[in-house]
Amino acid sequence: MAYRTMKTPRLTARPEWKALQRHAATMRRRHLRELFAADTGRGERFALEAAGLYFDYAKQRVDAQALKLLLRLAQACGVRERAEAMFRGERINTTEDRAVLHVALRASRRERIVVDGRNVVADVHGVLARMAAFCERVRSGEWKGHRGGRIRHVVNIGIGGSDLGPVMAYEALRAYADRELDLRFVSNVDGTDFAEATRDLDPAQTLFVVCSKTFTTQETLANAHAARRWCLDALGDEAAVAKHFVAVSTNAAEVAKFGIDTANMFGFWDWVGGRYSMDSAIGLSTMLAIGPAHFGELLAGFRAMDEHFRKAPFERNLPVLHALLGIWNTNFLGVESVAVLPYEQYLKRFPAYLQQLAMESNGKHVTRAGARVGVDTCPIVWGEPGTNGQHSFYQLIHQGTRAVACDFIGFCETANPLGDQHDLLMANLFAQGEALAFGKTAAELRAEGVPAALVPHKTFDGNRSSSTILARRLDPRTLGALVALYEHSVFVQGVIWDIDSFDQWGVELGKVLARRIAAELAAPKTPRLAHDGSTNALIRRYRRLRGS
Ligand code: F6P
């Protein structure tokens, strides 16, 4: 049966869903303290390792029965079949009628994945080779700026998937980066972003990498035009564009229209979603920073997790279990948000990256067939690196009235050993999971002599879910595996909710209205504003008070 015409039964009508609902009623009354007391081997058994990542989910509020039912749900919803359809290059992004093949971006040269009669793996490796050659030239100083000097600064211009992946990866892999090359990122249409990123740069030493899948995104084009003016004002010659601008896009026509020679363009394809593109040519800035060999390691990490996801049985499959625990928390335990808490300063942009990956993929209210999903879909994803969060929002995670599930991420080694600080960092990670799960009872507090009036304030209910991902060190390979874990977890959840995880219609309305309002702001004489009363009043006030 063609994938697109597959009819899927209503999720809540599935016997597996109903069984989970019944079981959840029991589990909601059970405390993690009980689950651990009843099973001394829980810490080891509720854990698995894949592609260099150790995943501990013992502190999730599940028992063997819940896991069994969740695995059955995954089977019944066709997770395996849908994953295979993705790996085969079927057009599983149905609303845009596109294949979804980020997995081809890291496929080994030997593989063949055919889309519309073309082996896309060969195309991928062709682009990787061009990227590597270009990066070597820039990194070695062979690529010269318009005035003959070497490139010292790279400014990535892009937004959404054309920014968040590159900036996250650059920050994550700084320890592997060439420190002689200074990377900056400009995404916001707010001119401050561009001005602050470039204020101390010498145009003669600056290379702009303009990243946009469509090359029509308002913010990116505005910033790219600003960059062009900034560059030409200083270098005074159109010919400078060829030395100081490269583009990454699927849209050669728009790149040429902007004035970048398509010889300086690195391509990708419509089957790469923006939020799944950091390992495509969109990763050019990453490759410039860490070099082609490390970029190859990054891809190897992605590939290791892809292979594990594709082959491992569901009960030992890290992305599948990660996704199912998310379904359990969201749909059966009423958890509304997931805090991603890396205890690794280099991962400071990882929560922001995951926000787009998860929420733009699965923040949907209708099924692939267009019916209301009928259950909650993507939880709100947020987070900050530890230990900083501990001194702000962890209060709510420990004692607030809303349930938050936490993903702790930590590493056994640090790139920056400083006395015993890495042990202190990791002690905090381990302590947080323990405190969330087990809490502190009123009886314990009374036994410690805490005054009665303070006992309620100092009580920690515990029974708050968390998982911990532990790896040896944050290197390119580990980062690739980590990102692929989340990509596939998001995929599995989308299959279960029966939504199209690869479109993003929800961002369109705002874009359309902004275009209309931008035209009105540019022509202040527009006779009649035809928005609602509030928007009209805001626009009028803005026009009156704006500086210029
Ligand atoms: O507006 C959302 C979005 O389409 C994202 O999905 C995408 O990553 C981003 O805009 C940037 O798009 P582009 O790479 O085409 O400029």
CSV table of N, CA and C and ligand atoms in Angstrom, one decimal, residues 159-162 211-215 217 220 274-275 356 360 504 507 511, ligand 1:
chain,number,residue,atom,x,y,z
A,159,ILE,N,18.8,31.8,9.7
A,159,ILE,CA,17.9,31.8,10.8
A,159,ILE,C,17.2,30.4,10.9
A,160,GLY,N,16.7,30.1,12.1
A,160,GLY,CA,16.1,28.7,12.2
A,160,GLY,C,17.1,27.7,12.0
A,161,GLY,N,16.8,26.7,11.2
A,161,GLY,CA,17.7,25.6,11.0
A,161,GLY,C,19.0,26.0,10.3
A,162,SER,N,18.9,27.2,9.7
A,162,SER,CA,20.2,27.7,9.0
A,162,SER,C,21.0,28.5,10.0
A,211,CYS,N,23.4,31.4,4.7
A,211,CYS,CA,22.7,30.0,4.7
A,211,CYS,C,21.2,30.2,4.6
A,212,SER,N,20.6,29.7,3.6
A,212,SER,CA,19.1,29.7,3.6
A,212,SER,C,18.7,28.6,2.6
A,213,LYS,N,17.9,27.7,3.1
A,213,LYS,CA,17.4,26.6,2.2
A,213,LYS,C,16.6,27.2,1.0
A,214,THR,N,15.7,28.1,1.3
A,214,THR,CA,14.9,28.7,0.3
A,214,THR,C,15.5,29.9,-0.4
A,215,PHE,N,16.4,30.6,0.3
A,215,PHE,CA,17.0,31.9,-0.1
A,215,PHE,C,15.9,32.9,-0.3
A,217,THR,N,14.1,33.8,2.7
A,217,THR,CA,13.7,34.2,4.1
A,217,THR,C,14.0,35.6,4.4
A,220,THR,N,17.0,36.6,6.7
A,220,THR,CA,18.4,36.3,6.1
A,220,THR,C,18.7,37.2,5.0
A,274,GLY,N,14.9,22.1,7.2
A,274,GLY,CA,15.8,23.1,7.8
A,274,GLY,C,16.4,22.6,9.1
A,275,ARG,N,15.5,22.1,10.0
A,275,ARG,CA,15.9,21.8,11.3
A,275,ARG,C,16.7,20.4,11.4
A,356,GLN,N,13.7,24.0,18.3
A,356,GLN,CA,13.3,24.0,17.0
A,356,GLN,C,13.0,22.5,16.5
A,360,GLU,N,9.1,22.5,16.3
A,360,GLU,CA,8.7,22.8,14.9
A,360,GLU,C,8.3,21.5,14.2
A,504,GLN,N,5.9,22.7,8.5
A,504,GLN,CA,5.9,23.8,9.5
A,504,GLN,C,4.9,24.9,9.1
A,507,VAL,N,4.2,28.4,11.0
A,507,VAL,CA,5.0,29.6,11.0
A,507,VAL,C,4.6,30.6,9.9
A,511,LYS,N,4.2,35.2,9.1
A,511,LYS,CA,5.1,35.8,8.1
A,511,LYS,C,4.3,36.6,7.1
B,1,F6P,O1,10.2,29.8,9.3
B,1,F6P,C1,10.6,28.6,9.6
B,1,F6P,C2,11.7,28.1,8.7
B,1,F6P,O2,11.1,27.7,7.5
B,1,F6P,C3,12.4,26.9,9.3
B,1,F6P,O3,11.8,25.7,9.2
B,1,F6P,C4,13.8,27.1,8.7
B,1,F6P,O4,14.7,26.4,9.4
B,1,F6P,C5,13.9,28.6,8.7
B,1,F6P,O5,12.6,29.1,8.5
B,1,F6P,C6,14.9,29.2,7.7
B,1,F6P,O6,14.6,28.9,6.4
B,1,F6P,P1,15.6,29.0,5.3
B,1,F6P,O7,16.8,28.1,5.5
B,1,F6P,O8,14.9,28.7,4.0
B,1,F6P,O9,16.1,30.5,5.3
